[in-house]
PDB file of C-alpha atoms in Angstrom:
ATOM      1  CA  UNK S 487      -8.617 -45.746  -6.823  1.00  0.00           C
ATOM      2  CA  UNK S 488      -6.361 -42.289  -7.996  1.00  0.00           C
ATOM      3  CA  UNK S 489      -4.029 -41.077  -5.445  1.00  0.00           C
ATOM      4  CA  UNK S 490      -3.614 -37.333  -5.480  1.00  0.00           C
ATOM      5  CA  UNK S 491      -1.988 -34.862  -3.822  1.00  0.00           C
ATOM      6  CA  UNK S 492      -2.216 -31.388  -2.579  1.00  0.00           C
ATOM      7  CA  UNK S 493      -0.159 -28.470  -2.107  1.00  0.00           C
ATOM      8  CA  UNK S 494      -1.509 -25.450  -0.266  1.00  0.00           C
ATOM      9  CA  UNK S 495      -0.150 -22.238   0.400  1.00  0.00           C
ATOM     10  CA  UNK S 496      -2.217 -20.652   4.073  1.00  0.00           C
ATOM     11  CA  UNK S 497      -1.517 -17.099   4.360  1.00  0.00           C
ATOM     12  CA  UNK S 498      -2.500 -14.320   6.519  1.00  0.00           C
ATOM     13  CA  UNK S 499      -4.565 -12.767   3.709  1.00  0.00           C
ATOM     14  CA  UNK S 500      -5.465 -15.647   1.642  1.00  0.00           C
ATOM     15  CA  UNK S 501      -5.476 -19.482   1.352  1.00  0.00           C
ATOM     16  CA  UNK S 502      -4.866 -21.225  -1.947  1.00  0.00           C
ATOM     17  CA  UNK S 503      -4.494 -24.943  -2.808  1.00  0.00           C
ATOM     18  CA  UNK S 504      -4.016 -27.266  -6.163  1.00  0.00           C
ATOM     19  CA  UNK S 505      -4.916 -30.762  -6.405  1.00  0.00           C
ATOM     20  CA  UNK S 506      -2.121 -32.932  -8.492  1.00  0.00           C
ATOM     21  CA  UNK S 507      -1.255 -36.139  -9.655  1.00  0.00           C
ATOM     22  CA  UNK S 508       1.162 -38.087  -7.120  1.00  0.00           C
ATOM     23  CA  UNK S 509       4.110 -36.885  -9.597  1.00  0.00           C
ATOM     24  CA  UNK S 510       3.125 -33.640  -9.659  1.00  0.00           C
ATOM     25  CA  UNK S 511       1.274 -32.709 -12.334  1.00  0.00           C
ATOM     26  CA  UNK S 512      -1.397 -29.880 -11.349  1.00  0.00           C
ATOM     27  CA  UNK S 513      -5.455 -30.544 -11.934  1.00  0.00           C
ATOM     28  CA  UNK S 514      -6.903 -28.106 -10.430  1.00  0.00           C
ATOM     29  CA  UNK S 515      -6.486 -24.937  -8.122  1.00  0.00           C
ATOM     30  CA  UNK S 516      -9.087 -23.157  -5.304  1.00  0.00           C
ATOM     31  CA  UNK S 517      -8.351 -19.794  -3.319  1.00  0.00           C
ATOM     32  CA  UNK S 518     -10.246 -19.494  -0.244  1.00  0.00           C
ATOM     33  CA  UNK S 519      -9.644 -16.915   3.443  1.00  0.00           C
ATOM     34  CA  UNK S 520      -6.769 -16.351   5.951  1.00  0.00           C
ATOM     35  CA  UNK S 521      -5.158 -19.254   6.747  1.00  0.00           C
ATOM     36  CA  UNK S 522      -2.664 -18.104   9.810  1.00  0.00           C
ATOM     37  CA  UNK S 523      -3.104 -20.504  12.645  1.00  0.00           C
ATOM     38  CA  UNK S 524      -1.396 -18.118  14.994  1.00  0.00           C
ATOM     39  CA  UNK S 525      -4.293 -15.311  14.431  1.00  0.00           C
ATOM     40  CA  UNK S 526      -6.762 -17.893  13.911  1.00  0.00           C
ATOM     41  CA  UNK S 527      -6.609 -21.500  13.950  1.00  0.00           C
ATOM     42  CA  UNK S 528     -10.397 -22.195  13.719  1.00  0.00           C
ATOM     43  CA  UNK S 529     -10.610 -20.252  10.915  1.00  0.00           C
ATOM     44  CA  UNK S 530      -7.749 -21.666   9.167  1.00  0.00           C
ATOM     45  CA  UNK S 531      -8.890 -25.042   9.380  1.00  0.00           C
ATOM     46  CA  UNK S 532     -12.411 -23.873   7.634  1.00  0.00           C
ATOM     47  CA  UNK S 533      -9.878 -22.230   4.894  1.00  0.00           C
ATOM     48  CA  UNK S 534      -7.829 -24.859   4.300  1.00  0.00           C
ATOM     49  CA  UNK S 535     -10.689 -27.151   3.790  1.00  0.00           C
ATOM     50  CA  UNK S 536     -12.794 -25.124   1.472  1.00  0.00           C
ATOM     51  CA  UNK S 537      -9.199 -24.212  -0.457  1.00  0.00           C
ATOM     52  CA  UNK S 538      -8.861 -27.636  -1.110  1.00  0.00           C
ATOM     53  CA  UNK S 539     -12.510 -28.799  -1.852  1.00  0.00           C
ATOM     54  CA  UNK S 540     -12.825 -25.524  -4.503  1.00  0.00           C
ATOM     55  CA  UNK S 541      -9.317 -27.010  -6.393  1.00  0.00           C
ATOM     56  CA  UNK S 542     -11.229 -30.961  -6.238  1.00  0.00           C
ATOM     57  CA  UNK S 543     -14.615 -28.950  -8.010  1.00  0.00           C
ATOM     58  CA  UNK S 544     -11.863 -27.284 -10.326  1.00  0.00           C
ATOM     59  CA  UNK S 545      -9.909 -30.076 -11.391  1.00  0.00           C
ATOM     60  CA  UNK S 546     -13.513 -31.990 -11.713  1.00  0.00           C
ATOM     61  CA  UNK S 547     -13.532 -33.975  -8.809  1.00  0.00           C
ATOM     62  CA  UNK S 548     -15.955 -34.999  -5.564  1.00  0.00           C
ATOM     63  CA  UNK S 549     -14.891 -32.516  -3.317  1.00  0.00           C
ATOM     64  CA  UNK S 550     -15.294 -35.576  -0.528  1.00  0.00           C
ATOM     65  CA  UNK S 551     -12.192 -37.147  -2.391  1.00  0.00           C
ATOM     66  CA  UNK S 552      -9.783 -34.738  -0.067  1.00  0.00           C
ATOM     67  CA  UNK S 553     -10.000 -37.325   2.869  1.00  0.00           C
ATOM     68  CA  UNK S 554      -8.021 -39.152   0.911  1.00  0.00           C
ATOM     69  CA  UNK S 555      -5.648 -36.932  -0.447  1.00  0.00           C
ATOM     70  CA  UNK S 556      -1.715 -36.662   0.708  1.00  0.00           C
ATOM     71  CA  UNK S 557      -1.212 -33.039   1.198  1.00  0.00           C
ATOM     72  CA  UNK S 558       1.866 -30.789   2.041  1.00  0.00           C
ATOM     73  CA  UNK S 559       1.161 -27.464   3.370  1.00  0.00           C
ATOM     74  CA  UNK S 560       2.918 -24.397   4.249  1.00  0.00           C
ATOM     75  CA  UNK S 561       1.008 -21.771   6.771  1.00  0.00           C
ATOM     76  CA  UNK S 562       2.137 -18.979   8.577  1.00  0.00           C
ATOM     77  CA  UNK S 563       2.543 -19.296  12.529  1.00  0.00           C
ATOM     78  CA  UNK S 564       3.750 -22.665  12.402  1.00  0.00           C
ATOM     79  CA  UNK S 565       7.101 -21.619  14.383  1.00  0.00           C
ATOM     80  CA  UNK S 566       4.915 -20.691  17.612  1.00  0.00           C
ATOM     81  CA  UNK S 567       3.851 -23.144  19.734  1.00  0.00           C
ATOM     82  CA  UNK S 568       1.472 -25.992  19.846  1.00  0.00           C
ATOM     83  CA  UNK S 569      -0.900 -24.752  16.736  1.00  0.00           C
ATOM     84  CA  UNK S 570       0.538 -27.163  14.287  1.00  0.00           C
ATOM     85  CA  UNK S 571      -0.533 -30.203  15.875  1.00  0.00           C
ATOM     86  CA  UNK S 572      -4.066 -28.730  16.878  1.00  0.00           C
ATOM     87  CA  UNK S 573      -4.518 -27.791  12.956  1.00  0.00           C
ATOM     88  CA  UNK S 574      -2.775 -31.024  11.762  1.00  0.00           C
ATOM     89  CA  UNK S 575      -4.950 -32.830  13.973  1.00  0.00           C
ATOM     90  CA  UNK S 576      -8.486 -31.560  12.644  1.00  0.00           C
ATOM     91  CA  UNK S 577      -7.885 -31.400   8.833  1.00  0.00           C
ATOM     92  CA  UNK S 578      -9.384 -33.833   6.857  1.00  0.00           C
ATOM     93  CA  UNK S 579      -6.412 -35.532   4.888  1.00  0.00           C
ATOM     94  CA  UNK S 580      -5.803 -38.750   4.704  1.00  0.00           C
ATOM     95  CA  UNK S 581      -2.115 -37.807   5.431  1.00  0.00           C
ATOM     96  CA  UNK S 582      -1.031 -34.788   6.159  1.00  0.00           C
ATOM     97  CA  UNK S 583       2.400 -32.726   6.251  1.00  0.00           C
ATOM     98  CA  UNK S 584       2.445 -29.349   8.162  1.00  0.00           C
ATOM     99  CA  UNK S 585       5.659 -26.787   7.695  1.00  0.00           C
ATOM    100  CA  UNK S 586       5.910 -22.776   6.875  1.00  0.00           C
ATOM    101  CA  UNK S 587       4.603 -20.491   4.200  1.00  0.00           C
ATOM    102  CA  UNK S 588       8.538 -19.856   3.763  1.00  0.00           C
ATOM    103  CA  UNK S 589       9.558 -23.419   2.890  1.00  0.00           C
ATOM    104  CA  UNK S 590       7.365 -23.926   0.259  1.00  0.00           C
ATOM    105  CA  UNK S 591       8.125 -20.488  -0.668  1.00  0.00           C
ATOM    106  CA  UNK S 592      11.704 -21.268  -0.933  1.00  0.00           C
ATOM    107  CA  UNK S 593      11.179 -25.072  -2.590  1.00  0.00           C
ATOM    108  CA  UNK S 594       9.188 -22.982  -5.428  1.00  0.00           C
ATOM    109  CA  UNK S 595      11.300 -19.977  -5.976  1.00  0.00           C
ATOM    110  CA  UNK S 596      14.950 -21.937  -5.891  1.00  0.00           C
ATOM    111  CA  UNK S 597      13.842 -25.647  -6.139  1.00  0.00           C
ATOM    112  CA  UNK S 598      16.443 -28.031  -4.773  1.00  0.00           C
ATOM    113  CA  UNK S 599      19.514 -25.236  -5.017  1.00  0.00           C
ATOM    114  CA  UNK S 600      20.758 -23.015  -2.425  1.00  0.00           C
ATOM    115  CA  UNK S 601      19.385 -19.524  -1.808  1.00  0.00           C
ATOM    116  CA  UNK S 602      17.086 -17.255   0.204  1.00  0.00           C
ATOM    117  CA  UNK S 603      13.949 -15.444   0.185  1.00  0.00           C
ATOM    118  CA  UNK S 604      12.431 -12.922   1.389  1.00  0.00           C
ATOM    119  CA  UNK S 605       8.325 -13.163   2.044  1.00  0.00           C
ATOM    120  CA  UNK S 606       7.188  -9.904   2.334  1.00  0.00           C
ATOM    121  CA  UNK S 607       3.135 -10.000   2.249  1.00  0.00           C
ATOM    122  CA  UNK S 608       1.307  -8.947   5.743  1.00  0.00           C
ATOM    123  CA  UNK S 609       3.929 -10.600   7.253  1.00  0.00           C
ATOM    124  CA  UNK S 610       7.340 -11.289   6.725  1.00  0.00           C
ATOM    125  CA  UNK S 611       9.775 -14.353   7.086  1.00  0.00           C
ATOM    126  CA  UNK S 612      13.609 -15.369   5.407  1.00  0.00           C
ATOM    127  CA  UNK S 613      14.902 -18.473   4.483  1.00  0.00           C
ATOM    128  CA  UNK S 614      18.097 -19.531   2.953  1.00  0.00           C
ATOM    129  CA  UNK S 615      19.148 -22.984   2.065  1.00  0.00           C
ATOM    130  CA  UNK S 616      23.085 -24.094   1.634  1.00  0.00           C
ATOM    131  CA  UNK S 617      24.250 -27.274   1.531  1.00  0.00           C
ATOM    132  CA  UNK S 618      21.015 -29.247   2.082  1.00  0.00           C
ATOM    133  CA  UNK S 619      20.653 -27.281   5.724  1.00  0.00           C
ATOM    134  CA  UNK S 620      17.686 -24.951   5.931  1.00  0.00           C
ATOM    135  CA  UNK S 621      17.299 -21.395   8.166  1.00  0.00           C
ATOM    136  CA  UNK S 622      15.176 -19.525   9.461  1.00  0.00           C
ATOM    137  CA  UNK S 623      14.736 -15.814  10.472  1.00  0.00           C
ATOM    138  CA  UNK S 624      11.683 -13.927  11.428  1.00  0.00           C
ATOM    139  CA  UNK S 625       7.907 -14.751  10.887  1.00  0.00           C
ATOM    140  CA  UNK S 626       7.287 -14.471  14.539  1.00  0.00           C
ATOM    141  CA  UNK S 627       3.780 -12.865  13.607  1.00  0.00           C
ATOM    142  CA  UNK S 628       2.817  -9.435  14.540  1.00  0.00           C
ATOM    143  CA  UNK S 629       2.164  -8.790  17.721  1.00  0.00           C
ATOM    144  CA  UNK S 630       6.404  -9.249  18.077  1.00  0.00           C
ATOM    145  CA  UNK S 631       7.820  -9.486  14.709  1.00  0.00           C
ATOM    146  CA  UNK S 632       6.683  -9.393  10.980  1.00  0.00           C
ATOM    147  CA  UNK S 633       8.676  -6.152  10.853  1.00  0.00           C
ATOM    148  CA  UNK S 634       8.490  -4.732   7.582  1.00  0.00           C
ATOM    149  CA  UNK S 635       5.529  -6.185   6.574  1.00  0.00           C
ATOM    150  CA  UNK S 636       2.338  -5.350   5.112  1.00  0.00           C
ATOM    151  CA  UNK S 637       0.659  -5.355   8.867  1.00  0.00           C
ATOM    152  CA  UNK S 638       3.213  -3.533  10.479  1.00  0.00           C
ATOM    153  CA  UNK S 639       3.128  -0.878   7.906  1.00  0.00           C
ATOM    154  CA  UNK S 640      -0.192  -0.239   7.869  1.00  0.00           C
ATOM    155  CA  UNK S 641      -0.386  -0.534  11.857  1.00  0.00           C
ATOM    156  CA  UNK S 642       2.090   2.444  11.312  1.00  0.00           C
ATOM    157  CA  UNK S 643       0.333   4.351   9.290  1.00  0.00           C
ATOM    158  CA  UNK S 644      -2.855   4.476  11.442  1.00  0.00           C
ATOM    159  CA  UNK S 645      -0.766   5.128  14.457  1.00  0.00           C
ATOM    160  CA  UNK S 646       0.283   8.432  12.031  1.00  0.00           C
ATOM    161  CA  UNK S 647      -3.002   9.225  11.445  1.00  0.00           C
ATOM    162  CA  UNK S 648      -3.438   9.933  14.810  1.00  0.00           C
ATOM    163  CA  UNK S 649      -0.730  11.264  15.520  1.00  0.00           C
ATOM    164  CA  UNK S 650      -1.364  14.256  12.969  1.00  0.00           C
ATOM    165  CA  UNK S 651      -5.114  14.370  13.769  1.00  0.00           C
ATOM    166  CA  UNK S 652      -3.663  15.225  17.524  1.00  0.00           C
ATOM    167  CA  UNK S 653      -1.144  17.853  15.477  1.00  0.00           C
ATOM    168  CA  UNK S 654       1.522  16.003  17.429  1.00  0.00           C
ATOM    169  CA  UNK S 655       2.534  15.630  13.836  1.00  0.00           C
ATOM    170  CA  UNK S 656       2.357  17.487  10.941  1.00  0.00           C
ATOM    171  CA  UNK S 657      -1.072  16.358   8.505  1.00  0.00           C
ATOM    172  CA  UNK S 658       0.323  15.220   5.126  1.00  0.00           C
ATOM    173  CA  UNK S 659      -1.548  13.738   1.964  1.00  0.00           C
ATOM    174  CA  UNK S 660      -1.375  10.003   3.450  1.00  0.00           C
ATOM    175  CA  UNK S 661      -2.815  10.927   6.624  1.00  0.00           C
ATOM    176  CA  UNK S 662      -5.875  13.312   5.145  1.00  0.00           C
ATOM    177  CA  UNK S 663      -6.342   9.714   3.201  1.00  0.00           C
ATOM    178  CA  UNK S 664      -6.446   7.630   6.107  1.00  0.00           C
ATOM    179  CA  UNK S 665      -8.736  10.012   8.494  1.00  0.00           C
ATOM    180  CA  UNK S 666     -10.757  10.292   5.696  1.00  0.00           C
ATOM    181  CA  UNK S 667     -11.418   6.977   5.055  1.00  0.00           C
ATOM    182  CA  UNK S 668     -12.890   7.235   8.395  1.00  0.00           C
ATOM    183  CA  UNK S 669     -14.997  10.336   8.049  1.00  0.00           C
ATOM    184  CA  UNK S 670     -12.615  12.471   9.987  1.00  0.00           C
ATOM    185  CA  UNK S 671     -12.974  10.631  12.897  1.00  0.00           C
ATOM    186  CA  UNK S 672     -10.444   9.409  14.917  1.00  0.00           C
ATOM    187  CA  UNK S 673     -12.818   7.276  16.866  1.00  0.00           C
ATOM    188  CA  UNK S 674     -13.264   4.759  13.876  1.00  0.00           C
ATOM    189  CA  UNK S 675      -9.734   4.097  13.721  1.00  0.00           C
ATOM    190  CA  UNK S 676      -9.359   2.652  17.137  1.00  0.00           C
ATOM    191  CA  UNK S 677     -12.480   0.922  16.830  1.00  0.00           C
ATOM    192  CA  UNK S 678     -11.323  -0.543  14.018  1.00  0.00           C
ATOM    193  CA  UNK S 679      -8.061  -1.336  15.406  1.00  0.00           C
ATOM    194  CA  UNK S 680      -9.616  -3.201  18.230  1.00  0.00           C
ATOM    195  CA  UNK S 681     -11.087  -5.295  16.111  1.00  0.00           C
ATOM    196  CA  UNK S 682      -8.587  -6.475  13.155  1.00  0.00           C
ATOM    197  CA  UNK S 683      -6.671  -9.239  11.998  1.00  0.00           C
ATOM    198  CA  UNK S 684      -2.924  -8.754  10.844  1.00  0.00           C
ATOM    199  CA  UNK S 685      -4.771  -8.778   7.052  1.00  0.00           C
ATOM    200  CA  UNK S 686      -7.412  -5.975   7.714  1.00  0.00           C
ATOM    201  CA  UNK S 687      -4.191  -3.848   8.637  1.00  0.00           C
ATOM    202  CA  UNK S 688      -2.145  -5.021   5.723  1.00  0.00           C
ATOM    203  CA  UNK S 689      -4.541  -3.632   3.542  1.00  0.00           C
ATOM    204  CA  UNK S 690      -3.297   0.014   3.683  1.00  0.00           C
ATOM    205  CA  UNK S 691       0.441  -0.668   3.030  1.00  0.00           C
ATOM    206  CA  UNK S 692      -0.293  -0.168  -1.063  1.00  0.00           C
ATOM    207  CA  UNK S 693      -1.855   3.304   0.335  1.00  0.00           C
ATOM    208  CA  UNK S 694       1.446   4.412   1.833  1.00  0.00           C
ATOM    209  CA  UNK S 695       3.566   2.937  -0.875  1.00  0.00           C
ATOM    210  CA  UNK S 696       1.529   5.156  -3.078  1.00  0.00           C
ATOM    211  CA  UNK S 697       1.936   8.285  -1.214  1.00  0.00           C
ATOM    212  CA  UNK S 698       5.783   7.650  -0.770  1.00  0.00           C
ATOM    213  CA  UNK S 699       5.990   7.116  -4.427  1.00  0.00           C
ATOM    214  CA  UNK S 700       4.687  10.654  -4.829  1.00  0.00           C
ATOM    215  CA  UNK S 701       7.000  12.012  -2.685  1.00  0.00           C
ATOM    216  CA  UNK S 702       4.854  12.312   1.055  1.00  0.00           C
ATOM    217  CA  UNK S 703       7.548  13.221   3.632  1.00  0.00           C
ATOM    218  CA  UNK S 704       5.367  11.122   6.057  1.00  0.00           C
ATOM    219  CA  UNK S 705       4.803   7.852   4.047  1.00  0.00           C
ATOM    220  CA  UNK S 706       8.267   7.675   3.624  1.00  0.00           C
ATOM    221  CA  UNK S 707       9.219   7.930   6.819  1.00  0.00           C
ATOM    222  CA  UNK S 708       7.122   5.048   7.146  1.00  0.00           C
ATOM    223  CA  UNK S 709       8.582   2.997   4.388  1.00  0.00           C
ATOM    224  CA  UNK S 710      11.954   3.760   4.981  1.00  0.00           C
ATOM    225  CA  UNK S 711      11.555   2.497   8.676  1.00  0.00           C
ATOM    226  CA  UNK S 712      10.227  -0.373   7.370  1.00  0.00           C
ATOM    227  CA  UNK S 713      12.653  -1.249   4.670  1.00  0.00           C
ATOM    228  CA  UNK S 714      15.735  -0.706   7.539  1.00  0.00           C
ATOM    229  CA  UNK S 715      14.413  -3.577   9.353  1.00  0.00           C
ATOM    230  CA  UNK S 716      14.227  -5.583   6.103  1.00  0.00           C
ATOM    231  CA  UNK S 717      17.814  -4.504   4.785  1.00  0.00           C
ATOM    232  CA  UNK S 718      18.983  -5.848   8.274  1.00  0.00           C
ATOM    233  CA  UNK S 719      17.312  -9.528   8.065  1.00  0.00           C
ATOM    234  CA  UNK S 720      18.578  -9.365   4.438  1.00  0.00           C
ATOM    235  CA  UNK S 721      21.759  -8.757   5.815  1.00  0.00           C
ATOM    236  CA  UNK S 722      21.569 -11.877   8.339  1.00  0.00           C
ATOM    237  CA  UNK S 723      20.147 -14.206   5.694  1.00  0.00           C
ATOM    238  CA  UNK S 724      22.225 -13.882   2.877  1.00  0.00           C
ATOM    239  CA  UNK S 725      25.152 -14.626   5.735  1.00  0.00           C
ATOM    240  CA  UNK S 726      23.918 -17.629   6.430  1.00  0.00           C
ATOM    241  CA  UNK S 727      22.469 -18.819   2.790  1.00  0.00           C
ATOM    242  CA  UNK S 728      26.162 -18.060   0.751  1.00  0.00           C
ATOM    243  CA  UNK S 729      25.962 -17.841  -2.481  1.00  0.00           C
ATOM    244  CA  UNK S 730      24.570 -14.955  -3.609  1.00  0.00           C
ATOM    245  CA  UNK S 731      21.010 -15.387  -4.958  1.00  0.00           C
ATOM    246  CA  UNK S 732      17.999 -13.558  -3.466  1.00  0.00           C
ATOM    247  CA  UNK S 733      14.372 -13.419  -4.355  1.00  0.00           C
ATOM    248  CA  UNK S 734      11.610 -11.911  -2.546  1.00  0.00           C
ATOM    249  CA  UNK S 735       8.331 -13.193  -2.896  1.00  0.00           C
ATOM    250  CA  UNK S 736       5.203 -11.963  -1.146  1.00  0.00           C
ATOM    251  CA  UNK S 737       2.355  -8.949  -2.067  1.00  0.00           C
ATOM    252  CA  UNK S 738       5.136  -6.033  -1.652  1.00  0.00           C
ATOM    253  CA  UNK S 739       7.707  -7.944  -3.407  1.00  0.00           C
ATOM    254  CA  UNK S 740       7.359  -6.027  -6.294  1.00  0.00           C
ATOM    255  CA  UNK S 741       7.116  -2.791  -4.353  1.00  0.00           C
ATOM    256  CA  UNK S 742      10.048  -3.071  -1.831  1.00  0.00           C
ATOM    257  CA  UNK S 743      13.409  -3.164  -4.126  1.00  0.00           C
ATOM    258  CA  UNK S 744      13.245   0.378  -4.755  1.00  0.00           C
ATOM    259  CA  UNK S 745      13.442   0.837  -0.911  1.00  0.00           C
ATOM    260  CA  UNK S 746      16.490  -1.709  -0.452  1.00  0.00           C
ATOM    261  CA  UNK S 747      19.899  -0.390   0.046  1.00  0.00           C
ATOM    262  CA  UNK S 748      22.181  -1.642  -3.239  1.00  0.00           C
ATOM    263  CA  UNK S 749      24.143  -4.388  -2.442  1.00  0.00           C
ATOM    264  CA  UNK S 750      20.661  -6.588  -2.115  1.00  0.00           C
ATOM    265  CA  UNK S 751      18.804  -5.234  -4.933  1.00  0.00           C
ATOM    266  CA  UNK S 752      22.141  -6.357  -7.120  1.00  0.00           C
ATOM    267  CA  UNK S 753      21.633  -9.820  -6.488  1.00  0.00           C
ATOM    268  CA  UNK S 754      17.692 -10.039  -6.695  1.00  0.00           C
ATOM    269  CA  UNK S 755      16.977 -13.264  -8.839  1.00  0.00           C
ATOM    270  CA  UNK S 756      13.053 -13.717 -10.453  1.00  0.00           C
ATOM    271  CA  UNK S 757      11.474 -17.090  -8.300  1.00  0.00           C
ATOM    272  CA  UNK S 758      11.574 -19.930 -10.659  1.00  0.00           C
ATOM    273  CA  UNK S 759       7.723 -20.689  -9.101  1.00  0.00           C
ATOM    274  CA  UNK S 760       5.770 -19.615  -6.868  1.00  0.00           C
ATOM    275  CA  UNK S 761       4.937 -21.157  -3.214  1.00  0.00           C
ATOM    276  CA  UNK S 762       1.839 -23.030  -4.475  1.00  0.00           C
ATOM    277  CA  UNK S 763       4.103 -24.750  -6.945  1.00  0.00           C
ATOM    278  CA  UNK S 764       6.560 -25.551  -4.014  1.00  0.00           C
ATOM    279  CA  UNK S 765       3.736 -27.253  -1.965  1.00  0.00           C
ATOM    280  CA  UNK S 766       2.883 -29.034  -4.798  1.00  0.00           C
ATOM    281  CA  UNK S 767       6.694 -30.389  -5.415  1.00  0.00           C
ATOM    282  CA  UNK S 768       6.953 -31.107  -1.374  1.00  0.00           C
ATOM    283  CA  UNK S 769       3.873 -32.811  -1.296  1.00  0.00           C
ATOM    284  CA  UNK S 770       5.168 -34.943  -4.169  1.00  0.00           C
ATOM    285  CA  UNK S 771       8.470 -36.115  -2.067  1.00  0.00           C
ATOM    286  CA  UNK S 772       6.684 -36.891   0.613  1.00  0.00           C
ATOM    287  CA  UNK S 773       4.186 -39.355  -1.209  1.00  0.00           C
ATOM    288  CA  UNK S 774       7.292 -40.804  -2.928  1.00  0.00           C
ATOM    289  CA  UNK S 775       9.283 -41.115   0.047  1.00  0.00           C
ATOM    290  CA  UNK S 776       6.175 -42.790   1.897  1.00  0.00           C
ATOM    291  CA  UNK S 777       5.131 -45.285  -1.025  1.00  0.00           C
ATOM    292  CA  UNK S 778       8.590 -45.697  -2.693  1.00  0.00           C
ATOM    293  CA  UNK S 779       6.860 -44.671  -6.294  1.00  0.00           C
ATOM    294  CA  UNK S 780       9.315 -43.215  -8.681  1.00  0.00           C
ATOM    295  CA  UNK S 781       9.861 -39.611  -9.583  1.00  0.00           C
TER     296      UNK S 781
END
């Protein structure tokens, strides 16, 4: 019987996993839902499991062949309490490794070197590696953190809405988009609100990028607010990671450098991978590590 592994990548928008031989070689890849066992965990679980079985049908395998599969995986919320284990607990793998979105993130962008990165998608989380020792900052999801990501931003940007349908502040192109989107009525918005996932919000940040492209006093309030929080984490990362090599990975990576004060957009490196390909590289350590097979 074939061992293989998986790598998969949970995010608060999207789930996506690839099937590969145990030294690494990729067979197949699937895409499935939100996969952030803070919001969710339920849900997560279902995504992770269809993300893998969709890579097994693409890479021409049973599908039932995951229960035996060795699988790494990186998800957002892992740093908050007891979720891990409850996910880790119900998946399906035969073995299974659970960290963050960012380390696999980091593996894939930097491999085994030292470095940070920036994730900026709905959420937002920084790594830097030096010397073998990994750190952390942020990805506290976004009810407290994820500041500067696509969630907050797009939080903000309905809060705006409001606020200029009120005429507490002045209307401007972003927020006629926004309040029309919603047939003029402000109503929708909160209802809306009441009822969304970090994702559903997250969805509006290319919106306001848009607008603050073009110049809309309000969407780049908005950004700039935003980017400040980043240029600050930025700031504490690259302290702690040393040599100077930055990437930033996520949806709004390739949106956000414009907004970045200098001294981090001079030392902004393109990932060698990207986080799926990190999973897939962890996951491969770990089987070797477990069965002693060579590299």
């Amino acid at each position: 019987m074939t061992d293989y592994i998986l790598g998969i990548d949970g995010g608060g928008t999207s789930c996506r996993a690839a099937v590969a031989r145990p030294e690494g070689i990729i067979l197949g890849r699937g895409k499935s839902g939100a996969a952030n066992i803070l919001t969710d965990p339920n849900n997560a679980i279902i995504s992770i499991t269809e993300a893998a079985k969709a890579a097994y049908r693409d890479a021409g395998l049973d599908e039932a062949g995951v229960s035996g599969a060795s699988a790494f995986l990186g998800l957002a919320g892992t740093n908050v309490g007891d979720l891990t284990r409850y996910v880790h607990d119900r998946l399906p793998f035969r073995h299974t490794d659970i960290d963050s979105d960012g380390l696999i993130a980091l593996q894939g962008a930097i491999g085994d070197g030292d470095g940070a990165v920036a994730i900026l998608g709905t959420g937002s989380i920084y790594m830097a590696r030096r010397n073998n020792a990994i750190r952390y900052i942020g990805g506290w999801g976004f009810t407290v953190g994820d500041l500067g990501g696509g969630a907050r931003l797009g939080h903000a940007l309905l809060q705006e809405a409001l606020l200029a349908h009120d005429g507490v502040h002045p209307r401007s192109g972003v927020t006629d988009a926004i309040l029309e989107e919603f047939k003029g009525d402000p109503r929708g918005i909160v209802e809306f609100a009441r009822l969304s996932k970090p994702g559903d919000f997250g969805r509006f940040a290319p919106v306001l990028f848009d607008h603050a492209r073009r110049g809309d006093a309000q969407a780049i309030a908005i950004v700039k607010a935003g980017a400040a929080t980043v240029n600050e984490s930025l700031d504490a990362i690259m302290a702690l990671a040393g040599e100077q090599r930055l990437c930033l990975l996520g949806g709004l990576a390739p949106i956000y450098p414009e907004w970045l004060c200098e001294r981090h957009r001079s030392i902004l490196v393109e990932a060698e991978a990207d986080a799926l390909t990190g999973a897939v590289a962890l996951a491969a350590k770990g089987y070797r590590q477990r069965t002693g097979a060579a590299a």
